Amino acid sequence: MKAEAKPKQTLPSKTTNEVRTGADLLMELLVEAEVDTVFGYPGGAVLPIYDALYRSNASFKHILTRHEQGAIFAAEGYARVTGKPGVVIATSGPGATNLITGITDAMMDSLPLVIFTGQVANHVIGTDAFQESDVLGITTPITKYNYQVDDVTDLPRVVKEAFHIATTGRPGPVVIDIPKNISEALPSGEFKTDFYLPGYQPTTKPNPLQIVKVADAIEKAKRPVLLAGAGVLFADAAEELKQFAEKYRLPVVNTLLGLGSFPGSNELSLGMAGMHGSYTANMAVYESDLLVNIGARFDDRLTGNLQHFAPMAKVAHIDVDPAEIGKNVPTEIPVVADAKLALEALLKKDIKQPNHEAWMEKIAQNKKDYPLWHDLSDEAISPQSLIQKIHKATNGEAIVTTDVGQHQMWAAQHYTLDKPHNWASSGGLGSMGFGFPAAIGAQFGRPNELVVSINGDAGFQMNLQELLLLKQWNLPVKVIIMNNSALGMVRQWQETFYDERYSQSLLDINPDFVKLAESYGLKGMKVEKEEDVEAALKEMFEYDGPVVADFRIIQKEKVYPMIAPGKGIQEMIGVTK
């Protein structure tokens, strides 16, 4: 999504005379914001809003999730694959606090959300009234901005501002807390929607002198690497990145959330870098003499020990958020800009081809000598092989959502993504329970495309109540449970770093996922043998409707390569058998 810099942000004035309550006004404002889907759950403080929804002829769908966390994770999945803001409504008190994990997740992963929370009436705020919580205080550190509406005449401006803030610059969540008396108020007269935010004017156009510095650095580099993060996707700059990398034959590594911003099957793609990145990607970063970061924030799961991160490289960092530049990694060439505009500026430069053939030959040799590897077993299904077969069965074109843990890393490693906006995963916060509701949101956002939800057996159980939505809306989401009867990543760390003391990480009792699916009126499957996987996947993807499939994978399989805590990006274990 492209954010344009304007000296003054204004929207046309609008007069609204035919509204009955503040809640009716809100319905109109959501329609004007071109909202097509709202995820929510009613309660006392939002009864006026839901009554207005009932009475309105609003053009958007309301999706009644079975838990507020399901609503906000669904909104994140929707936002991730559409580029449009996800919208959520929840009541006060526990309704609002049930959103906190999702709000934090969206903040860390820069997803545009607009969240409406109910609040007790103004005159009882601060009295510990029934279902009162300090939404402003709780959400201030985890939102891009938040509001509490004190006057119903402010509602049009606040809503307009919120959508603008959420979707421009570095995207993020915005909360609007609406006291019940504001929803019930009887507004009259004209309501201005003009706004001007002098303290919020994101820089999107790159400084030409900084672009020249990046171009000069590329010309002189012997070992250049491009690092592409989610900022490339938010800027809708995947095509520009591809053109730029191919024009100068620059190798590209991705962050976890940047997957899909550059075609994974392209010869210049080195795959994902970081804790579970490929040997080729991590060594390219470590040995580079120029690292151009485009839209990534240098988080610790990418960098490992900062003393060993790209120690020989000149670092250029292109980011729309100036706070990220130099925060973790010293940066010699800062470029505060929208990724698309920066790449367009670089493409217009007549940059001399760098002399880096020896570097490209070394990278090609590393790819050949150190591929990702795995073994098959008679014990159960190989998780890596399962992901590869899912990729083959879907032609690599599915929208993939994941939960958090081992299956997430196996999917990132083995489901090669060639298209942007087809990957939704919880990165910064690592929120278990994210993957399945995110798939629901993704399916609502792109209803005519195949959505595959890849989950662990533990994380899936955190929001399995949302299975009802697959039945209610006949959503053809294909739910894959990679079942190792364990908290897989926790178990791996306990085996590797805690002398195999498996404290509370083995799930000796799990539900029967087939019967669970059937109890919701859905098709359920169980697959236990490697030789049955392809036929099961064929049946699953040919079925016209939602499916829940329980694949029994090797319990003690580990995600490799891996960078141990405190180690440098070049100090990987499990690179070879």
mmCIF file with all atom_site columns, N, CA and C in Angstrom, residues 2-10 164 168-169 200-206 320 336-338 341:
data_model
loop_
_atom_site.group_PDB
_atom_site.id
_atom_site.type_symbol
_atom_site.label_atom_id
_atom_site.label_alt_id
_atom_site.label_comp_id
_atom_site.label_asym_id
_atom_site.label_entity_id
_atom_site.label_seq_id
_atom_site.pdbx_PDB_ins_code
_atom_site.Cartn_x
_atom_site.Cartn_y
_atom_site.Cartn_z
_atom_site.occupancy
_atom_site.B_iso_or_equiv
_atom_site.pdbx_formal_charge
_atom_site.auth_seq_id
_atom_site.auth_comp_id
_atom_site.auth_asym_id
_atom_site.auth_atom_id
_atom_site.pdbx_PDB_model_num
ATOM 1  N N  . LYS A 1 2   ? 0.573  2.149  -0.880 1.00 0.00 ? 2   LYS A N  1
ATOM 2  C CA . LYS A 1 2   ? 1.426  3.302  -1.102 1.00 0.00 ? 2   LYS A CA 1
ATOM 3  C C  . LYS A 1 2   ? 0.962  4.472  -0.254 1.00 0.00 ? 2   LYS A C  1
ATOM 4  N N  . ALA A 1 3   ? 1.886  5.039  0.501  1.00 0.00 ? 3   ALA A N  1
ATOM 5  C CA . ALA A 1 3   ? 1.570  6.196  1.328  1.00 0.00 ? 3   ALA A CA 1
ATOM 6  C C  . ALA A 1 3   ? 2.163  7.431  0.683  1.00 0.00 ? 3   ALA A C  1
ATOM 7  N N  . GLU A 1 4   ? 1.347  8.412  0.394  1.00 0.00 ? 4   GLU A N  1
ATOM 8  C CA . GLU A 1 4   ? 1.809  9.618  -0.274 1.00 0.00 ? 4   GLU A CA 1
ATOM 9  C C  . GLU A 1 4   ? 1.962  10.760 0.729  1.00 0.00 ? 4   GLU A C  1
ATOM 10 N N  . ALA A 1 5   ? 3.053  11.491 0.590  1.00 0.00 ? 5   ALA A N  1
ATOM 11 C CA . ALA A 1 5   ? 3.267  12.647 1.458  1.00 0.00 ? 5   ALA A CA 1
ATOM 12 C C  . ALA A 1 5   ? 2.464  13.832 0.937  1.00 0.00 ? 5   ALA A C  1
ATOM 13 N N  . LYS A 1 6   ? 1.769  14.490 1.830  1.00 0.00 ? 6   LYS A N  1
ATOM 14 C CA . LYS A 1 6   ? 1.005  15.683 1.460  1.00 0.00 ? 6   LYS A CA 1
ATOM 15 C C  . LYS A 1 6   ? 1.288  16.761 2.495  1.00 0.00 ? 6   LYS A C  1
ATOM 16 N N  . PRO A 1 7   ? 1.427  18.023 2.061  1.00 0.00 ? 7   PRO A N  1
ATOM 17 C CA . PRO A 1 7   ? 1.689  19.073 3.044  1.00 0.00 ? 7   PRO A CA 1
ATOM 18 C C  . PRO A 1 7   ? 0.558  19.229 4.038  1.00 0.00 ? 7   PRO A C  1
ATOM 19 N N  . LYS A 1 8   ? -0.668 18.863 3.609  1.00 0.00 ? 8   LYS A N  1
ATOM 20 C CA . LYS A 1 8   ? -1.799 18.954 4.515  1.00 0.00 ? 8   LYS A CA 1
ATOM 21 C C  . LYS A 1 8   ? -2.796 17.871 4.130  1.00 0.00 ? 8   LYS A C  1
ATOM 22 N N  . GLN A 1 9   ? -3.184 17.060 5.125  1.00 0.00 ? 9   GLN A N  1
ATOM 23 C CA . GLN A 1 9   ? -4.134 15.992 4.857  1.00 0.00 ? 9   GLN A CA 1
ATOM 24 C C  . GLN A 1 9   ? -5.544 16.482 5.168  1.00 0.00 ? 9   GLN A C  1
ATOM 25 N N  . THR A 1 10  ? -6.371 16.513 4.145  1.00 0.00 ? 10  THR A N  1
ATOM 26 C CA . THR A 1 10  ? -7.761 16.929 4.352  1.00 0.00 ? 10  THR A CA 1
ATOM 27 C C  . THR A 1 10  ? -8.682 15.976 3.632  1.00 0.00 ? 10  THR A C  1
ATOM 28 N N  . HIS A 1 164 ? -6.845 6.862  8.165  1.00 0.00 ? 164 HIS A N  1
ATOM 29 C CA . HIS A 1 164 ? -5.671 7.475  7.543  1.00 0.00 ? 164 HIS A CA 1
ATOM 30 C C  . HIS A 1 164 ? -4.394 7.055  8.266  1.00 0.00 ? 164 HIS A C  1
ATOM 31 N N  . THR A 1 168 ? -1.298 4.644  6.406  1.00 0.00 ? 168 THR A N  1
ATOM 32 C CA . THR A 1 168 ? -0.236 5.436  5.786  1.00 0.00 ? 168 THR A CA 1
ATOM 33 C C  . THR A 1 168 ? 1.058  5.275  6.568  1.00 0.00 ? 168 THR A C  1
ATOM 34 N N  . GLY A 1 169 ? 2.174  5.712  5.935  1.00 0.00 ? 169 GLY A N  1
ATOM 35 C CA . GLY A 1 169 ? 3.461  5.558  6.588  1.00 0.00 ? 169 GLY A CA 1
ATOM 36 C C  . GLY A 1 169 ? 3.709  4.091  6.878  1.00 0.00 ? 169 GLY A C  1
ATOM 37 N N  . TYR A 1 200 ? 2.021  14.325 12.313 1.00 0.00 ? 200 TYR A N  1
ATOM 38 C CA . TYR A 1 200 ? 2.073  13.051 11.601 1.00 0.00 ? 200 TYR A CA 1
ATOM 39 C C  . TYR A 1 200 ? 2.080  13.318 10.103 1.00 0.00 ? 200 TYR A C  1
ATOM 40 N N  . GLN A 1 201 ? 3.274  13.425 9.551  1.00 0.00 ? 201 GLN A N  1
ATOM 41 C CA . GLN A 1 201 ? 3.458  13.650 8.124  1.00 0.00 ? 201 GLN A CA 1
ATOM 42 C C  . GLN A 1 201 ? 4.550  12.695 7.643  1.00 0.00 ? 201 GLN A C  1
ATOM 43 N N  . PRO A 1 202 ? 4.219  11.423 7.398  1.00 0.00 ? 202 PRO A N  1
ATOM 44 C CA . PRO A 1 202 ? 5.252  10.445 7.028  1.00 0.00 ? 202 PRO A CA 1
ATOM 45 C C  . PRO A 1 202 ? 6.026  10.849 5.786  1.00 0.00 ? 202 PRO A C  1
ATOM 46 N N  . THR A 1 203 ? 7.324  10.654 5.845  1.00 0.00 ? 203 THR A N  1
ATOM 47 C CA . THR A 1 203 ? 8.180  10.896 4.687  1.00 0.00 ? 203 THR A CA 1
ATOM 48 C C  . THR A 1 203 ? 8.126  9.670  3.793  1.00 0.00 ? 203 THR A C  1
ATOM 49 N N  . THR A 1 204 ? 7.699  9.836  2.563  1.00 0.00 ? 204 THR A N  1
ATOM 50 C CA . THR A 1 204 ? 7.604  8.701  1.648  1.00 0.00 ? 204 THR A CA 1
ATOM 51 C C  . THR A 1 204 ? 8.534  8.830  0.441  1.00 0.00 ? 204 THR A C  1
ATOM 52 N N  . LYS A 1 205 ? 8.862  10.059 0.064  1.00 0.00 ? 205 LYS A N  1
ATOM 53 C CA . LYS A 1 205 ? 9.754  10.258 -1.085 1.00 0.00 ? 205 LYS A CA 1
ATOM 54 C C  . LYS A 1 205 ? 11.199 10.261 -0.617 1.00 0.00 ? 205 LYS A C  1
ATOM 55 N N  . PRO A 1 206 ? 12.066 9.488  -1.263 1.00 0.00 ? 206 PRO A N  1
ATOM 56 C CA . PRO A 1 206 ? 13.463 9.412  -0.815 1.00 0.00 ? 206 PRO A CA 1
ATOM 57 C C  . PRO A 1 206 ? 14.245 10.680 -1.121 1.00 0.00 ? 206 PRO A C  1
ATOM 58 N N  . VAL A 1 320 ? 10.304 3.299  5.703  1.00 0.00 ? 320 VAL A N  1
ATOM 59 C CA . VAL A 1 320 ? 9.398  4.429  5.843  1.00 0.00 ? 320 VAL A CA 1
ATOM 60 C C  . VAL A 1 320 ? 9.353  4.931  7.283  1.00 0.00 ? 320 VAL A C  1
ATOM 61 N N  . VAL A 1 336 ? 15.041 7.293  4.352  1.00 0.00 ? 336 VAL A N  1
ATOM 62 C CA . VAL A 1 336 ? 13.685 7.301  4.888  1.00 0.00 ? 336 VAL A CA 1
ATOM 63 C C  . VAL A 1 336 ? 12.731 7.484  3.714  1.00 0.00 ? 336 VAL A C  1
ATOM 64 N N  . ALA A 1 337 ? 12.010 6.405  3.388  1.00 0.00 ? 337 ALA A N  1
ATOM 65 C CA . ALA A 1 337 ? 11.161 6.468  2.199  1.00 0.00 ? 337 ALA A CA 1
ATOM 66 C C  . ALA A 1 337 ? 10.278 5.242  2.122  1.00 0.00 ? 337 ALA A C  1
ATOM 67 N N  . ASP A 1 338 ? 9.205  5.378  1.361  1.00 0.00 ? 338 ASP A N  1
ATOM 68 C CA . ASP A 1 338 ? 8.385  4.257  0.945  1.00 0.00 ? 338 ASP A CA 1
ATOM 69 C C  . ASP A 1 338 ? 9.228  3.367  0.028  1.00 0.00 ? 338 ASP A C  1
ATOM 70 N N  . LEU A 1 341 ? 8.743  3.842  -3.806 1.00 0.00 ? 341 LEU A N  1
ATOM 71 C CA . LEU A 1 341 ? 9.302  5.084  -4.349 1.00 0.00 ? 341 LEU A CA 1
ATOM 72 C C  . LEU A 1 341 ? 10.822 5.046  -4.364 1.00 0.00 ? 341 LEU A C  1
#
